[in-house]
CSV table of C-alpha atoms in Angstrom, one decimal:
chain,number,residue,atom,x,y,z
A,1,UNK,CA,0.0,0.0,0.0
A,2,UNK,CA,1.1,3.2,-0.8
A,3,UNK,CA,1.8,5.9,2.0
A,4,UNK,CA,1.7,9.7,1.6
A,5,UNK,CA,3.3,9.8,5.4
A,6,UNK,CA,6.2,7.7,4.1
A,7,UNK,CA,6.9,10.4,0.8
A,8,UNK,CA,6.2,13.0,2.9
A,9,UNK,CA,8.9,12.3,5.3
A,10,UNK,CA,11.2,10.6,2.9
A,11,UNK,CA,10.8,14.1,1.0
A,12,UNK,CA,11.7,16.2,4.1
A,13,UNK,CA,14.7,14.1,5.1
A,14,UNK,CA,16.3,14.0,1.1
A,15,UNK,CA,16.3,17.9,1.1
A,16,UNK,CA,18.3,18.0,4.4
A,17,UNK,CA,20.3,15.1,3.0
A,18,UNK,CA,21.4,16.8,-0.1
A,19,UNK,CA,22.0,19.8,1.4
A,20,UNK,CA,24.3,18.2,3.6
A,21,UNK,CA,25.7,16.3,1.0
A,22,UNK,CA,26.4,19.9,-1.2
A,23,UNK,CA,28.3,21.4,1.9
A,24,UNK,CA,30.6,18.3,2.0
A,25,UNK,CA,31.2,18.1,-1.7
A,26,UNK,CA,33.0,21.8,-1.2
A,27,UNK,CA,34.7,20.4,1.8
A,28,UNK,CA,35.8,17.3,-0.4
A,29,UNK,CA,36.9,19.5,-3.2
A,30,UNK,CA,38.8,21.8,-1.3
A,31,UNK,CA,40.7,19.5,0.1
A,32,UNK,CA,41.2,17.1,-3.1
A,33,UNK,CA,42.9,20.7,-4.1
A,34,UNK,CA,44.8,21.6,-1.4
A,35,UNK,CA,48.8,20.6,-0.1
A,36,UNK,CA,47.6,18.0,1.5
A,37,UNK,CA,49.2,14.5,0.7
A,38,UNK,CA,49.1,10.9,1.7
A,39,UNK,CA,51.6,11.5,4.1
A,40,UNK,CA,49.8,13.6,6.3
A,41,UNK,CA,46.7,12.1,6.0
A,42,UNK,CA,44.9,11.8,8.5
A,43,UNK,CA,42.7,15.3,7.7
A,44,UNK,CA,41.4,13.2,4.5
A,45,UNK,CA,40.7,10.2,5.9
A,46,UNK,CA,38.3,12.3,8.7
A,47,UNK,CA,36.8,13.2,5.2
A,48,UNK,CA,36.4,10.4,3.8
A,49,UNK,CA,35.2,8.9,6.6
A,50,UNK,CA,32.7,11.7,7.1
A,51,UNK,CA,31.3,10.9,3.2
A,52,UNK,CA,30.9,7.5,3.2
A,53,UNK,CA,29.3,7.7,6.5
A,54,UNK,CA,26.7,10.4,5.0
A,55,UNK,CA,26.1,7.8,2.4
A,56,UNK,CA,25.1,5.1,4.6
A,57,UNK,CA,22.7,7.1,6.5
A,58,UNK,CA,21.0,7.8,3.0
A,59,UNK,CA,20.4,4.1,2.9
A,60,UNK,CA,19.5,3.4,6.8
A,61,UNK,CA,16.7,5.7,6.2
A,62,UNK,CA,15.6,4.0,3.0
A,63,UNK,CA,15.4,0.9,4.4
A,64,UNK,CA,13.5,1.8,7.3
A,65,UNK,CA,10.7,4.2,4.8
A,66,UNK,CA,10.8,1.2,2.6
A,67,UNK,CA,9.2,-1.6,5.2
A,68,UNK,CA,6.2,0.9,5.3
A,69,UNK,CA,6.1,1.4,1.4
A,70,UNK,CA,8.7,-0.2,-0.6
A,71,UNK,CA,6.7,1.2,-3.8
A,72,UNK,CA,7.5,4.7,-3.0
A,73,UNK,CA,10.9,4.2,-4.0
A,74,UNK,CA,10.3,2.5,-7.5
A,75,UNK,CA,8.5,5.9,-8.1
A,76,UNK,CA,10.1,8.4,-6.0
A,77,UNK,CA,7.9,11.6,-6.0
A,78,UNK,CA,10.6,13.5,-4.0
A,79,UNK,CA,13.1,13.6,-7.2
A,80,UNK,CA,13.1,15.8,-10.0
A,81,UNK,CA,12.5,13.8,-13.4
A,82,UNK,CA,16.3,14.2,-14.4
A,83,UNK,CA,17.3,12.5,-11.1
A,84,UNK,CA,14.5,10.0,-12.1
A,85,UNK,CA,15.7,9.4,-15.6
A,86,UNK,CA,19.2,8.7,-13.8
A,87,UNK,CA,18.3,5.8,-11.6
A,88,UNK,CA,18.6,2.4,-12.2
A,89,UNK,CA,16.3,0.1,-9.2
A,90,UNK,CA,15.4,3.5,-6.8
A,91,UNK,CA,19.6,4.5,-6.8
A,92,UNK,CA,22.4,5.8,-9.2
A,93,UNK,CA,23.7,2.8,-11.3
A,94,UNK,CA,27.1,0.9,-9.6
A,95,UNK,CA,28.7,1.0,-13.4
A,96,UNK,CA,28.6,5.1,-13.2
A,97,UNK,CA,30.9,4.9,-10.3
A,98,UNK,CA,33.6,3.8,-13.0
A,99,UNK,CA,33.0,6.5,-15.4
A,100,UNK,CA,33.6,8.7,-12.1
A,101,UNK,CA,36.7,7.1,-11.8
A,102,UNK,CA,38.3,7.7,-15.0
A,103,UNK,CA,37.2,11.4,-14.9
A,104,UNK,CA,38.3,12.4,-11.7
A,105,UNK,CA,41.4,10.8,-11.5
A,106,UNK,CA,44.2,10.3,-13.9
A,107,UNK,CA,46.7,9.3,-11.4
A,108,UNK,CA,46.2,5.2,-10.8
A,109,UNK,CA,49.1,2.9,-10.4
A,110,UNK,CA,49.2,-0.3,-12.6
A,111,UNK,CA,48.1,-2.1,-9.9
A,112,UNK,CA,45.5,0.1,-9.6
A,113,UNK,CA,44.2,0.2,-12.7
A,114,UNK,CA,43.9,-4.0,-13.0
A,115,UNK,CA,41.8,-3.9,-9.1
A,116,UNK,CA,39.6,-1.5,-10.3
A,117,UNK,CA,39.3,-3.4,-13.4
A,118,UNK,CA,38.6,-6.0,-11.5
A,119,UNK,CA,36.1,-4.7,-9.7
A,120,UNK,CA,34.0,-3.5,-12.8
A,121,UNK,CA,33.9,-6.9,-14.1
A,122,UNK,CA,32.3,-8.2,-10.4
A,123,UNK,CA,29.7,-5.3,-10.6
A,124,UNK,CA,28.3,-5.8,-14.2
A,125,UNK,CA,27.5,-9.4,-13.1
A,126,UNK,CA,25.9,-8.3,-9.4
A,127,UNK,CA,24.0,-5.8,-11.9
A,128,UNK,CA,22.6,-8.6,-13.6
A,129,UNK,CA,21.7,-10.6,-10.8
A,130,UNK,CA,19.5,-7.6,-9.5
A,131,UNK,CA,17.9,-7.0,-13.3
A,132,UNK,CA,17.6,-10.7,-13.7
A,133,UNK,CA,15.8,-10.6,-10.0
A,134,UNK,CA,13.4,-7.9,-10.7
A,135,UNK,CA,12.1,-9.8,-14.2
A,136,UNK,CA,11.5,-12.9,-12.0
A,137,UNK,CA,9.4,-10.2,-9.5
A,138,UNK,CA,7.8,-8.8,-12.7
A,139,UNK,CA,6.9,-12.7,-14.0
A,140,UNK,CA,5.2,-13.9,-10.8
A,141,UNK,CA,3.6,-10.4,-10.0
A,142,UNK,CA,1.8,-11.0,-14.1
A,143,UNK,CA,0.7,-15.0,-14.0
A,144,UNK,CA,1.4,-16.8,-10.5
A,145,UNK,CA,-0.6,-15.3,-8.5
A,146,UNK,CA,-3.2,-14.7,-10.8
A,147,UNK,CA,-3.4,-18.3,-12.1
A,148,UNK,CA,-4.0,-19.2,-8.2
A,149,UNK,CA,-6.9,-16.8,-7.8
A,150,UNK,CA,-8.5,-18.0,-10.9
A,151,UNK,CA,-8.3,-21.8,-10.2
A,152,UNK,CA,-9.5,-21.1,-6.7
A,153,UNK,CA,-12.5,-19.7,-8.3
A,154,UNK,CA,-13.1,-22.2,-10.7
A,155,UNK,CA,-12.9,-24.7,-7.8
A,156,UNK,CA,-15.6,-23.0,-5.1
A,157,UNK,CA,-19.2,-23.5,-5.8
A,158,UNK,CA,-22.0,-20.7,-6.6
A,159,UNK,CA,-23.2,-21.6,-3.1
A,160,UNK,CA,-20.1,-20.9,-1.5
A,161,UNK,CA,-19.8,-17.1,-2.5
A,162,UNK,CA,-19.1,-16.2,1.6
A,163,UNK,CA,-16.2,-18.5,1.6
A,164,UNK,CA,-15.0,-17.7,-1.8
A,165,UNK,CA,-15.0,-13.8,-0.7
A,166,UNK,CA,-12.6,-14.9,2.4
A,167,UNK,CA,-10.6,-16.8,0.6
A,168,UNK,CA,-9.8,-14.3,-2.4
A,169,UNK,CA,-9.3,-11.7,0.8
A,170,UNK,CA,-6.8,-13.5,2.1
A,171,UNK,CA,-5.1,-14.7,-1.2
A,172,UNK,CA,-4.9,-11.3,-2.1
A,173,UNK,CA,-3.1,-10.0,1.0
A,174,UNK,CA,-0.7,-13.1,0.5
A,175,UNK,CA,-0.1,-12.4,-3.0
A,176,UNK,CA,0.7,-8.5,-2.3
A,177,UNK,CA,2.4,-9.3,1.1
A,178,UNK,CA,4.9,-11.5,-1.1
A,179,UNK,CA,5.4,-9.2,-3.8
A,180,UNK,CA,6.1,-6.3,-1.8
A,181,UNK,CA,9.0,-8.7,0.1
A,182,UNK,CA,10.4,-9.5,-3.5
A,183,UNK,CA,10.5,-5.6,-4.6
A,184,UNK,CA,12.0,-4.9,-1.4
A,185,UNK,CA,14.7,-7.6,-2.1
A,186,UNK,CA,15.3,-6.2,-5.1
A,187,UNK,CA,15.6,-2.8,-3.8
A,188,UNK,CA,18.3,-3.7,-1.0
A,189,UNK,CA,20.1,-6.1,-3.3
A,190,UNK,CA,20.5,-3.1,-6.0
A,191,UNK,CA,21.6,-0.9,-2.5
A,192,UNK,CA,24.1,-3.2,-2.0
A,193,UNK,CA,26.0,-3.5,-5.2
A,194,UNK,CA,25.8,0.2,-5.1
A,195,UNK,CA,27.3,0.6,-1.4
A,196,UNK,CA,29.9,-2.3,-2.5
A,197,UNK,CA,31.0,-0.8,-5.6
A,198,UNK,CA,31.8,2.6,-3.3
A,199,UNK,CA,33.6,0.5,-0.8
A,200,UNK,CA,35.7,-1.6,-3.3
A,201,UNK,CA,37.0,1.5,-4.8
A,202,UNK,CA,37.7,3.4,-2.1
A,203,UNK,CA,39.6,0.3,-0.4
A,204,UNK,CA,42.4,0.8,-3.3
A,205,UNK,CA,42.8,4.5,-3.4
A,206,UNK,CA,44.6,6.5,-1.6
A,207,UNK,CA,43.1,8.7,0.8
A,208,UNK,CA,44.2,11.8,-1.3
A,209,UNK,CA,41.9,9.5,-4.7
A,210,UNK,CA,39.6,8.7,-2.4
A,211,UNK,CA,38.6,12.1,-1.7
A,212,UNK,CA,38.7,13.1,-5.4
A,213,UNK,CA,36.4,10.1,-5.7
A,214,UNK,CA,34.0,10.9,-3.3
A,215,UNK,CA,33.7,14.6,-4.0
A,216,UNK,CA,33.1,14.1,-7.7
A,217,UNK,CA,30.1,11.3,-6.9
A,218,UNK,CA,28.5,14.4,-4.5
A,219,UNK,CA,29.0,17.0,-7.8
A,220,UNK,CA,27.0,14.5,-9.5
A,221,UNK,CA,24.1,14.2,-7.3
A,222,UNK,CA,24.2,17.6,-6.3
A,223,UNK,CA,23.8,18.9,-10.2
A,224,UNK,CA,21.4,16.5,-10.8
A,225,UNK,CA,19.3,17.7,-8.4
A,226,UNK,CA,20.0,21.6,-9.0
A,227,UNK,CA,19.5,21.3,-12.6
A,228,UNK,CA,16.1,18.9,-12.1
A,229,UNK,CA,14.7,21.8,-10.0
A,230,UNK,CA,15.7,24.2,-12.5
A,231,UNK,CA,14.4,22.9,-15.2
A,232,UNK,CA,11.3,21.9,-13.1
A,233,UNK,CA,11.0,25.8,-12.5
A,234,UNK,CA,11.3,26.9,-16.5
A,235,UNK,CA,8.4,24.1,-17.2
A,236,UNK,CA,6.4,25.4,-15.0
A,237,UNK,CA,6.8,28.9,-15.6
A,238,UNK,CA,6.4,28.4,-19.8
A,239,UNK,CA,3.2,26.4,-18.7
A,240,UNK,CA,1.8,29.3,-16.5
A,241,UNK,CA,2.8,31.6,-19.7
A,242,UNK,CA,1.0,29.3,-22.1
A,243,UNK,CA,-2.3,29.0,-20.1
A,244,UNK,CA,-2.9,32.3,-19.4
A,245,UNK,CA,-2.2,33.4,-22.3
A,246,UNK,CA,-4.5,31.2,-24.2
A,247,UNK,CA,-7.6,32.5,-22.6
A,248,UNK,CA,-9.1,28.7,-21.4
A,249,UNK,CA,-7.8,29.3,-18.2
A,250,UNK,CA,-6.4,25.4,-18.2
A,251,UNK,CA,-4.1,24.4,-15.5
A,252,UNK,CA,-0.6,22.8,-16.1
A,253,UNK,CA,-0.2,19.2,-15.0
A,254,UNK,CA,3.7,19.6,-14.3
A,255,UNK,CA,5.6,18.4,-11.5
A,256,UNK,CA,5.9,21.0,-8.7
A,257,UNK,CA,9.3,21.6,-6.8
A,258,UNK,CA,9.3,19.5,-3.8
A,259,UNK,CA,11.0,21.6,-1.5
């Protein structure tokens, strides 16, 4: 079941969470330019350490919104649609985090370069596990449950319409009951590829990479979501224009900012 308490407060934490998230993308940038090395590093592994936990508490909260409505996250009404057209199972997609890499930093070691590599290869086939996972969800929420209902139907007599009520009640909430578990599975298994793709990386950079790493995967969420809003804001505006201008008084059906 869907819950307007459980957007409503996702909503209200995400602002707060990006805007958090903004603040330390200048703090990891900063230092990603500053004199600081990996010899005195124990400034950047504060950072670091500061990021990754900001990171996890994004997906501590998820997971505790999404036991109330794991369906609010498949269609997040709290994003702008350009974070929406970026997501990949209700999160950015692990493989970006590898684009990321060669982007930001141009300094790997061979060794490096063939862990990292390595790592790539591991999350492409976790990725398919989860897309594989969510076409099994997509299968049974389409035919099982639907073949049971019907052939429990077929089975209960015309004078049994009481029982045949309870039963389909109940079949119902066991059908939905186990497709919301598989969606949620599928939400937390996509989570984690995500979360170990961060941590694989970040295990074989330096701190001084790590922090490159880690500010340019903010930058990214932080643009998306500025340029979302903005771009939510000229829709809206060229709508207003358009309607009153065309004498019908119709309203616009656009997204509104959520903040």
């Amino acid at each position: 079941m869907r819950s307007g308490g459980v957007e409503a407060r996702f909503a209200e934490f995400y602002i707060k969470w990006v805007a958090q998230l903004e603040q330390l993308q200048l703090e990891l940038a900063q230092a990603a330019g500053s004199g600081i090395d990996d010899q005195n590093d124990y400034q950047l592994r504060a950072l670091v350490a500061r990021a990754t936990a900001h990171f996890k508490e994004y997906y501590t909260v998820k997971w505790a919104a999404a036991r109330e409505d794991v369906l609010a996250f498949y269609s997040p009404a709290w994003l702008t649609p350009l974070e929406s057209a970026h997501f990949w199972f209700t999160g950015w997609k692990p493989a970006a985090a590898f684009r990321l890499i060669e982007w930001s930093l141009g300094d790997l070691t061979e060794a490096q370069v063939k862990a990292v590599a390595g790592i790539r290869a591991r999350v492409r086939a976790e990725e398919g596990k989860v897309e594989s996972d969510m076409e099994r969800q997509q299968v049974a929420v389409a035919g099982c449950k639907m073949v049971e209902l019907a052939r429990m139907r077929s089975r209960v007599r015309a004078g049994d319409q009481s029982d045949l009520g309870r039963k389909a009640e109940e079949m119902g909430e066991v059908a939905a009951g186990s497709i919301m578990a598989g969606v949620e599975r599928v939400m937390k298994a996509g989570d984690c590829v995500r979360l170990k793709a961060m941590k694989s990386v970040l295990d074989v950079l330096t701190p001084k990479q790590s922090v490159k790493f880690l500010a340019a995967i903010a930058m990214v969420h932080v643009r998306l979501r500025k340029e979302g809003l903005k771009m939510m804001a000229m829709n809206n505006q060229s709508s207003s224009g358009s309607s009153s201008g065309s004498g019908f008084g119709w309203s616009s059906n656009s997204s509104t900012d959520q903040t």
